[in-house]
Each structure stands twice: as structure tokens, then as C-alpha cells.
Coordinates of C-alpha atoms and ligand atoms in Angstrom, one line a residue:
X1 CA 31.7 31.4 -5.4
X2 CA 29.4 28.4 -5.9
X3 CA 27.5 27.0 -2.9
X4 CA 28.6 23.8 -1.1
X5 CA 27.4 20.7 -2.9
X6 CA 24.1 19.2 -1.8
X7 CA 24.2 15.5 -1.0
X8 CA 21.3 13.8 -2.8
X9 CA 20.4 10.1 -2.3
X10 CA 18.5 8.2 -5.0
X11 CA 17.3 4.6 -4.1
X12 CA 16.4 2.0 -6.7
X13 CA 19.1 3.7 -8.8
X14 CA 19.5 0.8 -11.2
X15 CA 15.8 0.8 -12.0
X16 CA 13.9 2.3 -14.9
X17 CA 12.5 5.5 -13.2
X18 CA 16.0 6.3 -12.0
X19 CA 17.5 5.9 -15.4
X20 CA 15.5 9.1 -16.3
X21 CA 15.7 10.7 -12.9
X22 CA 19.4 10.8 -12.2
X23 CA 20.3 12.7 -15.4
X24 CA 17.6 15.4 -14.6
X25 CA 18.9 15.8 -11.1
X26 CA 22.6 15.9 -12.1
X27 CA 22.0 18.3 -14.9
X28 CA 20.5 21.0 -12.7
X29 CA 16.8 20.7 -13.4
X30 CA 15.9 20.2 -9.7
X31 CA 18.2 22.2 -7.6
X32 CA 19.2 24.9 -10.1
X33 CA 22.0 25.4 -12.6
X34 CA 24.4 26.8 -9.9
X35 CA 24.0 24.1 -7.3
X36 CA 26.8 21.5 -7.3
X37 CA 25.7 18.0 -6.2
X38 CA 27.0 14.8 -4.8
X39 CA 24.8 12.0 -5.9
X40 CA 24.6 8.8 -3.8
X41 CA 23.0 5.9 -5.7
X42 CA 21.6 3.0 -3.7
X43 CA 20.4 -0.3 -5.0
X44 CA 20.5 -3.9 -3.7
X45 CA 23.7 -5.9 -4.0
X46 CA 22.3 -8.0 -6.8
X47 CA 22.0 -4.9 -8.9
X48 CA 25.6 -3.7 -8.3
X49 CA 26.8 -4.3 -11.8
X50 CA 23.9 -2.4 -13.4
X51 CA 24.5 0.4 -10.9
X52 CA 28.1 0.6 -12.0
X53 CA 26.8 1.0 -15.6
X54 CA 24.6 3.9 -14.5
X55 CA 27.6 5.6 -12.8
X56 CA 29.7 5.2 -15.9
X57 CA 27.0 6.8 -18.0
X58 CA 26.6 9.7 -15.6
X59 CA 30.4 10.3 -15.6
X60 CA 30.3 10.2 -19.4
X61 CA 27.6 12.9 -19.4
X62 CA 30.4 15.3 -18.3
X63 CA 28.0 17.3 -16.1
X64 CA 29.7 20.3 -14.5
X65 CA 27.4 20.3 -11.4
X66 CA 28.0 16.7 -10.6
X67 CA 31.0 16.8 -8.2
X68 CA 30.7 13.1 -7.1
X69 CA 28.7 10.0 -7.9
X70 CA 28.8 7.4 -5.1
X71 CA 27.3 4.0 -5.9
X72 CA 26.4 2.0 -2.7
X73 CA 24.6 -1.2 -1.7
X74 CA 24.8 -0.5 2.0
X75 CA 21.8 1.4 3.4
X76 CA 23.6 3.0 6.4
X77 CA 26.3 4.4 4.1
X78 CA 23.7 5.6 1.7
X79 CA 21.8 7.8 4.1
X80 CA 24.8 9.4 5.8
X81 CA 24.5 13.2 5.8
X82 CA 22.0 13.4 2.9
X83 CA 20.2 16.7 2.3
X84 CA 17.5 15.2 0.0
X85 CA 16.4 11.6 -0.6
X86 CA 14.4 10.2 -3.5
X87 CA 13.2 6.8 -2.3
X88 CA 12.3 5.1 -5.5
X89 CA 13.4 1.5 -4.8
X90 CA 10.7 -0.7 -3.6
X91 CA 9.5 -4.3 -3.9
X92 CA 7.5 -4.7 -7.1
X93 CA 4.2 -6.6 -7.2
X94 CA 4.9 -10.0 -8.8
X95 CA 2.3 -12.1 -10.4
X96 CA 0.1 -13.9 -7.9
X97 CA 1.4 -11.8 -5.0
X98 CA -1.3 -10.7 -2.6
X99 CA -1.6 -7.0 -1.6
X100 CA -0.9 -8.1 2.0
X101 CA 2.4 -9.7 1.0
X102 CA 3.4 -6.7 -1.1
X103 CA 2.7 -4.4 1.9
X104 CA 4.7 -6.6 4.2
X105 CA 7.7 -6.7 1.9
X106 CA 7.7 -2.9 1.6
X107 CA 7.2 -2.3 5.3
X108 CA 10.5 -4.1 5.8
X109 CA 12.3 -1.8 3.4
X110 CA 10.8 1.4 4.6
X111 CA 11.1 0.6 8.3
X112 CA 14.8 0.0 7.8
X113 CA 15.2 3.1 5.6
X114 CA 13.4 5.2 8.2
X115 CA 15.8 4.0 10.8
X116 CA 18.8 4.7 8.5
X117 CA 17.5 8.2 7.9
X118 CA 17.3 8.8 11.7
X119 CA 20.8 7.4 12.2
X120 CA 22.6 9.1 9.4
X121 CA 20.8 11.9 7.6
X122 CA 20.8 15.6 8.4
X123 CA 17.8 16.6 10.5
X124 CA 16.7 19.0 7.8
X125 CA 16.6 16.2 5.1
X126 CA 13.6 16.3 2.8
X127 CA 12.3 12.9 1.5
X128 CA 10.1 12.0 -1.3
X129 CA 8.8 8.4 -1.5
X130 CA 8.0 7.2 -5.0
X131 CA 8.1 3.4 -4.5
X132 CA 4.6 1.9 -4.2
X133 CA 2.5 1.8 -2.2
X134 CA 3.9 5.3 -1.9
X135 CA 1.7 6.9 0.8
X136 CA 1.9 3.9 3.2
X137 CA 5.7 3.4 2.6
X138 CA 6.1 7.1 3.4
X139 CA 4.0 6.7 6.6
X140 CA 6.2 3.8 7.8
X141 CA 9.4 5.6 6.9
X142 CA 8.2 8.7 8.8
X143 CA 7.3 6.5 11.8
X144 CA 10.8 5.1 12.1
X145 CA 12.7 8.3 11.2
X146 CA 11.0 10.2 14.0
X147 CA 11.8 12.0 16.2
X148 CA 15.2 12.9 14.7
X149 CA 13.6 13.6 11.4
X150 CA 10.3 15.5 11.6
X151 CA 7.4 13.7 9.8
X152 CA 6.9 17.0 8.0
X153 CA 10.1 16.3 6.1
X154 CA 8.8 13.0 4.6
X155 CA 6.3 13.0 1.8
X156 CA 4.9 10.7 -0.9
X157 CA 4.6 11.5 -4.6
X158 CA 1.2 12.3 -6.1
X159 CA 2.7 14.8 -8.5
X160 CA 2.5 12.4 -11.4
X161 CA -1.2 12.3 -10.9
X162 CA -1.3 16.1 -10.5
X163 CA 0.6 16.5 -13.8
X164 CA -1.6 14.0 -15.6
X165 CA -4.7 15.9 -14.4
X166 CA -3.3 19.2 -15.5
X167 CA -2.5 17.7 -19.0
X168 CA -6.0 16.3 -19.4
X169 CA -7.6 19.6 -18.5
X170 CA -5.3 21.6 -20.9
X171 CA -6.1 19.2 -23.8
X172 CA -9.8 19.4 -23.1
X173 CA -9.9 23.2 -22.7
X174 CA -7.7 23.7 -25.8
X175 CA -4.9 25.5 -23.9
X176 CA -1.3 24.8 -23.0
X177 CA 0.0 23.4 -19.7
X178 CA 1.1 26.8 -18.4
X179 CA -2.5 28.0 -18.7
X180 CA -3.8 25.5 -16.2
X181 CA -3.2 25.8 -12.5
X182 CA -4.3 24.5 -9.1
X183 CA -5.7 21.1 -9.9
X184 CA -5.7 18.9 -6.8
X185 CA -5.0 15.2 -6.1
X186 CA -6.6 14.2 -2.8
X187 CA -5.7 11.0 -0.9
X188 CA -3.9 7.9 -2.0
X189 CA -1.6 7.4 -5.0
X190 CA -3.9 4.6 -6.2
X191 CA -7.2 4.0 -8.0
X192 CA -9.1 5.7 -5.2
X193 CA -7.3 9.0 -5.5
X194 CA -9.6 12.0 -6.2
X195 CA -8.4 14.3 -9.0
X196 CA -10.4 17.5 -8.3
X197 CA -10.6 20.6 -10.5
X198 CA -13.4 22.4 -8.7
X199 CA -10.9 25.1 -7.6
X200 CA -8.6 25.0 -10.7
X201 CA -8.2 27.9 -13.0
X202 CA -7.7 27.9 -16.7
X203 CA -6.2 30.9 -18.6
X204 CA -8.4 31.2 -21.6
X205 CA -8.3 34.2 -23.9
X206 CA -6.2 36.2 -21.4
X207 CA -8.4 35.8 -18.3
X208 CA -8.4 33.2 -15.5
X209 CA -11.6 31.1 -15.7
X210 CA -12.9 28.3 -13.5
X211 CA -11.9 25.0 -15.0
X212 CA -15.5 23.8 -14.9
X213 CA -16.5 26.8 -17.1
X214 CA -13.4 26.5 -19.4
X215 CA -14.0 22.8 -20.0
X216 CA -17.8 23.2 -20.2
X217 CA -18.5 19.5 -19.7
X218 CA -19.5 18.7 -16.1
X219 CA -20.3 15.0 -17.0
X220 CA -16.8 14.5 -18.4
X221 CA -15.2 16.2 -15.4
X222 CA -17.1 14.1 -12.9
X223 CA -16.7 10.9 -14.9
X224 CA -14.2 10.1 -17.6
X225 CA -11.6 12.7 -16.5
X226 CA -11.4 11.2 -13.0
X227 CA -11.1 7.6 -14.2
X228 CA -8.6 8.5 -16.9
X229 CA -6.3 10.0 -14.3
X230 CA -6.9 7.2 -11.8
X231 CA -6.2 4.5 -14.3
X232 CA -3.5 6.1 -16.3
X233 CA -0.7 4.1 -14.7
X234 CA -2.4 0.8 -15.6
X235 CA -3.1 1.9 -19.2
X236 CA 0.6 2.8 -19.6
X237 CA 1.7 -0.6 -18.3
X238 CA -0.7 -2.3 -20.7
X239 CA 0.8 -0.3 -23.6
X240 CA 4.5 -0.3 -22.7
X241 CA 4.6 -3.6 -20.8
X242 CA 6.6 -1.4 -18.3
X243 CA 5.3 1.1 -15.8
X244 CA 5.5 4.9 -16.3
X245 CA 9.1 5.9 -15.9
X246 CA 9.9 9.1 -17.9
X247 CA 6.8 10.9 -16.5
X248 CA 7.3 9.5 -13.0
X249 CA 10.9 10.8 -13.0
X250 CA 9.8 14.2 -14.2
X251 CA 7.1 14.4 -11.5
X252 CA 9.6 13.5 -8.8
X253 CA 11.8 16.3 -10.1
X254 CA 8.9 18.7 -10.0
X255 CA 8.0 17.7 -6.5
X256 CA 11.5 18.3 -5.1
X257 CA 12.1 21.4 -7.2
X258 CA 9.0 23.0 -5.7
X259 CA 10.0 21.9 -2.2
X260 CA 13.4 23.4 -2.6
X261 CA 12.4 26.6 -4.4
X262 CA 8.9 27.1 -3.1
X263 CA 5.6 27.4 -5.0
X264 CA 4.8 30.5 -7.0
X265 CA 2.3 33.0 -5.6
X266 CA -1.3 31.9 -5.7
X267 CA -0.3 28.4 -6.9
X268 CA -0.4 25.1 -5.1
X269 CA 0.8 21.6 -5.9
X270 CA -0.3 18.2 -4.7
X271 CA 1.9 16.3 -2.3
X272 CA 1.1 13.5 0.1
X273 CA 2.1 14.7 3.6
X274 CA 1.2 13.8 7.1
X275 CA -2.3 15.2 7.8
X276 CA -2.6 18.0 10.4
X277 CA -6.3 17.3 10.7
X278 CA -7.3 19.5 7.7
X279 CA -10.5 18.6 5.8
X280 CA -11.3 16.1 8.5
X281 CA -8.4 13.8 7.6
X282 CA -7.1 12.3 10.9
X283 CA -3.7 13.5 12.0
X284 CA -0.7 11.6 10.7
X285 CA -2.3 9.9 7.7
X286 CA -0.1 10.3 4.7
X287 CA -2.7 12.0 2.5
X288 CA -2.3 14.0 -0.7
X289 CA -3.4 17.6 -0.3
X290 CA -3.0 20.9 -2.1
X291 CA 0.0 22.5 -0.5
X292 CA 2.0 25.7 -0.8
X293 CA 5.6 25.9 0.0
X294 CA 7.6 28.8 1.4
X295 CA 10.9 29.2 -0.4
X296 CA 12.7 30.6 2.7
X297 CA 11.7 28.0 5.2
X298 CA 11.1 25.1 2.7
X299 CA 8.1 24.3 4.8
X300 CA 4.7 23.2 3.3
X301 CA 1.3 24.4 4.4
X302 CA -2.0 22.7 3.4
X303 CA -4.2 25.1 1.5
X304 CA -7.2 25.9 3.8
X305 CA -10.8 26.8 3.3
X306 CA -11.5 25.1 0.0
X307 CA -15.2 24.1 -0.3
X308 CA -15.9 20.4 -0.4
X309 CA -19.3 19.4 -1.8
X310 CA -21.1 16.1 -1.3
X311 CA -19.6 14.6 -4.4
X312 CA -16.1 15.5 -3.3
X313 CA -16.7 14.4 0.3
X314 CA -17.7 10.9 -0.9
X315 CA -14.5 10.6 -2.9
X316 CA -12.4 11.8 0.1
X317 CA -14.0 9.3 2.4
X318 CA -13.3 6.4 0.0
X319 CA -9.6 7.2 -0.4
X320 CA -9.2 7.9 3.3
X321 CA -10.7 4.5 4.1
X322 CA -8.3 2.8 1.8
X323 CA -5.3 4.6 3.4
X324 CA -6.5 3.7 6.9
X325 CA -6.8 0.0 5.9
X326 CA -3.3 0.1 4.3
X327 CA -1.9 1.8 7.4
X328 CA -3.4 -0.8 9.7
X329 CA -2.1 -3.6 7.6
X330 CA 1.3 -2.1 7.4
X331 CA 1.4 -1.5 11.2
X332 CA 0.5 -5.2 11.7
X333 CA 3.3 -6.2 9.4
X334 CA 5.7 -3.9 11.3
X335 CA 4.9 -5.7 14.6
X336 CA 5.4 -9.1 12.9
X337 CA 8.7 -8.2 11.2
X338 CA 11.7 -8.6 13.5
X339 CA 14.2 -6.4 11.7
Ligands
LIG1 P1 12.2 -1.0 -11.2 O1 11.8 -2.3 -10.8 O2 12.7 -0.7 -12.6 O3 13.4 -0.4 -10.3 C1 13.3 -0.6 -8.9 C2 14.7 -0.7 -8.4 O4 14.6 -0.6 -6.9 C3 15.4 -2.0 -8.7 O5 16.7 -1.7 -9.3 C4 15.5 -2.7 -7.4 O6 16.7 -3.5 -7.3 C5 15.6 -1.5 -6.4 N1 15.3 -1.9 -5.1 C6 14.5 -2.8 -4.6 N2 14.6 -2.9 -3.2 C7 15.5 -1.9 -2.9 C8 16.0 -1.5 -1.6 N3 15.6 -2.0 -0.5 N4 16.9 -0.5 -1.6 C9 17.3 0.1 -2.8 N5 16.9 -0.3 -4.0 C10 16.0 -1.3 -4.0 O7 11.0 -0.1 -10.9 P2 10.6 1.4 -11.4 O8 9.8 1.3 -12.6 O9 11.8 2.2 -11.4 O10 9.6 1.9 -10.2 C11 10.1 2.0 -8.9 C12 8.9 2.2 -8.0 O11 8.2 3.4 -8.3 C13 7.8 1.1 -8.0 O12 7.4 0.8 -6.7 C14 6.7 1.7 -8.8 O13 5.5 1.1 -8.5 C15 6.8 3.1 -8.3 N6 6.1 4.2 -9.0 C16 5.5 5.2 -8.4 C17 4.8 6.2 -9.0 C18 4.2 7.3 -8.2 O14 3.5 8.1 -8.9 N7 4.3 7.4 -6.9 C19 4.8 6.2 -10.5 C20 5.5 5.1 -11.1 C21 6.1 4.1 -10.4

């Protein structure tokens, strides 16, 4: 007998990331090939016609696992009883818009969605925030979803950066993706993030080697590699005139897949989660860490005891400072908004 359907919410469902994301979820790539699903698709009322188009296409895919597709434009209805939520919809940065205004617009969305989670979602709901500024949006969402939903159930996506770093190392070391493991993205999903391979392993010629030795180019690892990963999103926008969508959708699927099924032995992934004080990051900051996930409890743990040298510490400090500034700005916007 097949298990009861999982109820999965995707917001920003008429947008470009979701156009890739919903098919992957509905076809079984995230929750497995035996897990039926009810997909709730939320977008704003103005996008209702486009949302209907996405629903028609999903229906036409004739996917056996997809028991229901529910398009909605009402937030309260959307969050009701959800098991997992992919929060992709956000206010995009428009030309001439200041960072402060972008933060304020997003604070409104994520304050309201945090409350809707608390009101309607299951207490075990797991949430990934993709919409930018992802870490700070997740921080605000967690603040308003608590105490019904534990902040531990709310995360932000840095898996795209993690996947980008893995792919760069594999190409440089001349191996395939599966031969590289345990890269780390520390901090914010922004230009200050720190892609770190000090503790990564590369399988080269049948044995696990430190990434630094496998790559054999310290100057590249401490320079070009870091800036390629930090700036990849902007380079893709310049090339495509649209932001990363296929790779962002794949990364969101990887993130929730590993949260649902757990991480393999001796392997970690990068996820922005509320800090527990590890590595000197103040408690509660939504900071990307290396985490392992237990399949039975679906609970994450920050990997402990990794050495942080002076170079790494400087990078951690910079991304922390940016996150603290964003948080303070967002909290000010929260007080000012009267929703
Ligand atoms: P898009 O503009 O194509 O789609 C966004 C959708 O969200 C639109 O359909 C819009 O109507 C909807 N939306 C806006 N406010 C909403 C609300 N309150 N409730 C529900 N839906 C709402 O954008 P795209 O390319 O799909 O990107 C979505 C977000 O993901 C952006 O914020 C982008 O910056 C971010 N992103 C994050 C990445 C990460 O690694 N964390 C990577 C790539 C993009």
C-alpha cells in the first residue's frame, strides 16, 4: 500500500524557478518514487492566469505520484496542513530600487508567511526559503512562525552555491561530481558567502585526497575559485538576461531531498540554519553551515570541530557582519510595517 500523500507548498509558482521545480517534485525526484503528493501552488492574484497554465501542464504530464494540484492566491489557504514548503516567491529587485526598500518589501511577505505557517501548517513542517535575500527572509519567517513551528524547521538555500563549488572543484581536479564531497558554503547567500574546500575530499585514482592536494593550486583556491562561486549568479544573469532557474530548482530539490532522506555517512551539505552558537556565530543568525541530517528524525546537526584558519576566519567575519546588518535592517522594517 502506498503511503498517505505529502502536502507540499510551492510559492512563486508562476515564476521561472518553479517552472523547473514543480516537475521535479511531482515526478518523484525529491520525496521518492513511491511517495504520492498533493502540490499546492501559491502566487499573487495578478499571476492567477499564468498559474492556471502551470497547473494545466502539470496535469498533462500525467504523473502517477501527483494526486492533486491546488492553485491558490490566498496565503492562509496555501499554508494549511503543509508537510513541506518551498518559499520561492519574493519581491524582485527592480532597477533603481535600494537594498533597504527591497528588504522592507520582502519583510512584509515573509512576516505574513511566517504567521500563515504558524496558523495553518503542521508543526513538523520543513521550510526552505529560496526567495532573496534568502537568509534574512528565512530569519523573519522563522521569527513569526515561532513558537508553533520550531526555527529549526526553517532554512534558507545555499545549496546552489554548494553545487557550484562542487562542480568547480570537479572540473579543476579532472574528476566527476560524485568524486567530490564536503565542500562548505559559510554565511550568507550573497557576494560575501565563503565557499571553503579546506575540509573537502576528492576521490582521485581510487583514494580520497584533500581537495587542496587534488587541485594543487592554492592561489586559485583562495582567489579565483571563491570569486567564481560568489559571482556566478550575476554572471548567469548577464548571459541569460534572467537569473539562474534550472540550477536553482535542482538545488532546492537537493536541499529538501537530503532533509527528507538524510545525508549519507561521512557526508555533509550546506544549509542556512539558525545558528546554535557554533563557530562563534551568534545564536539565531540564519547562517549557512555544513550540516548532517539524520534520516529517522529529519533533524540537522552542524558539523563540529572543523579547523578555521586566519584566512577563513576573516571571511566568516565579513559574511556574519553583512547578515547582522541585514537582520537589523529587516527588524526595523518589521517594526515599521503594520501588517
Ligand atoms: P520570478 O520573478 O520568475 O518568479 C517569482 C514569482 O514569485 C512570481 O511569479 C511572483 O508573482 C511570485 N511572488 C511574488 N510575491 C509573492 C508572494 N507574496 N507570494 C507568492 N508568490 C509571490 O523569479 P525566479 O527567477 O523564480 O526567482 C525567485 C526568487 O528566487 C528570487 O527572489 C530570486 O532572487 C531567488 N533566487 C534564489 C537563489 C538562491 O540560491 N537562494 C537562486 C536563484 C534565485
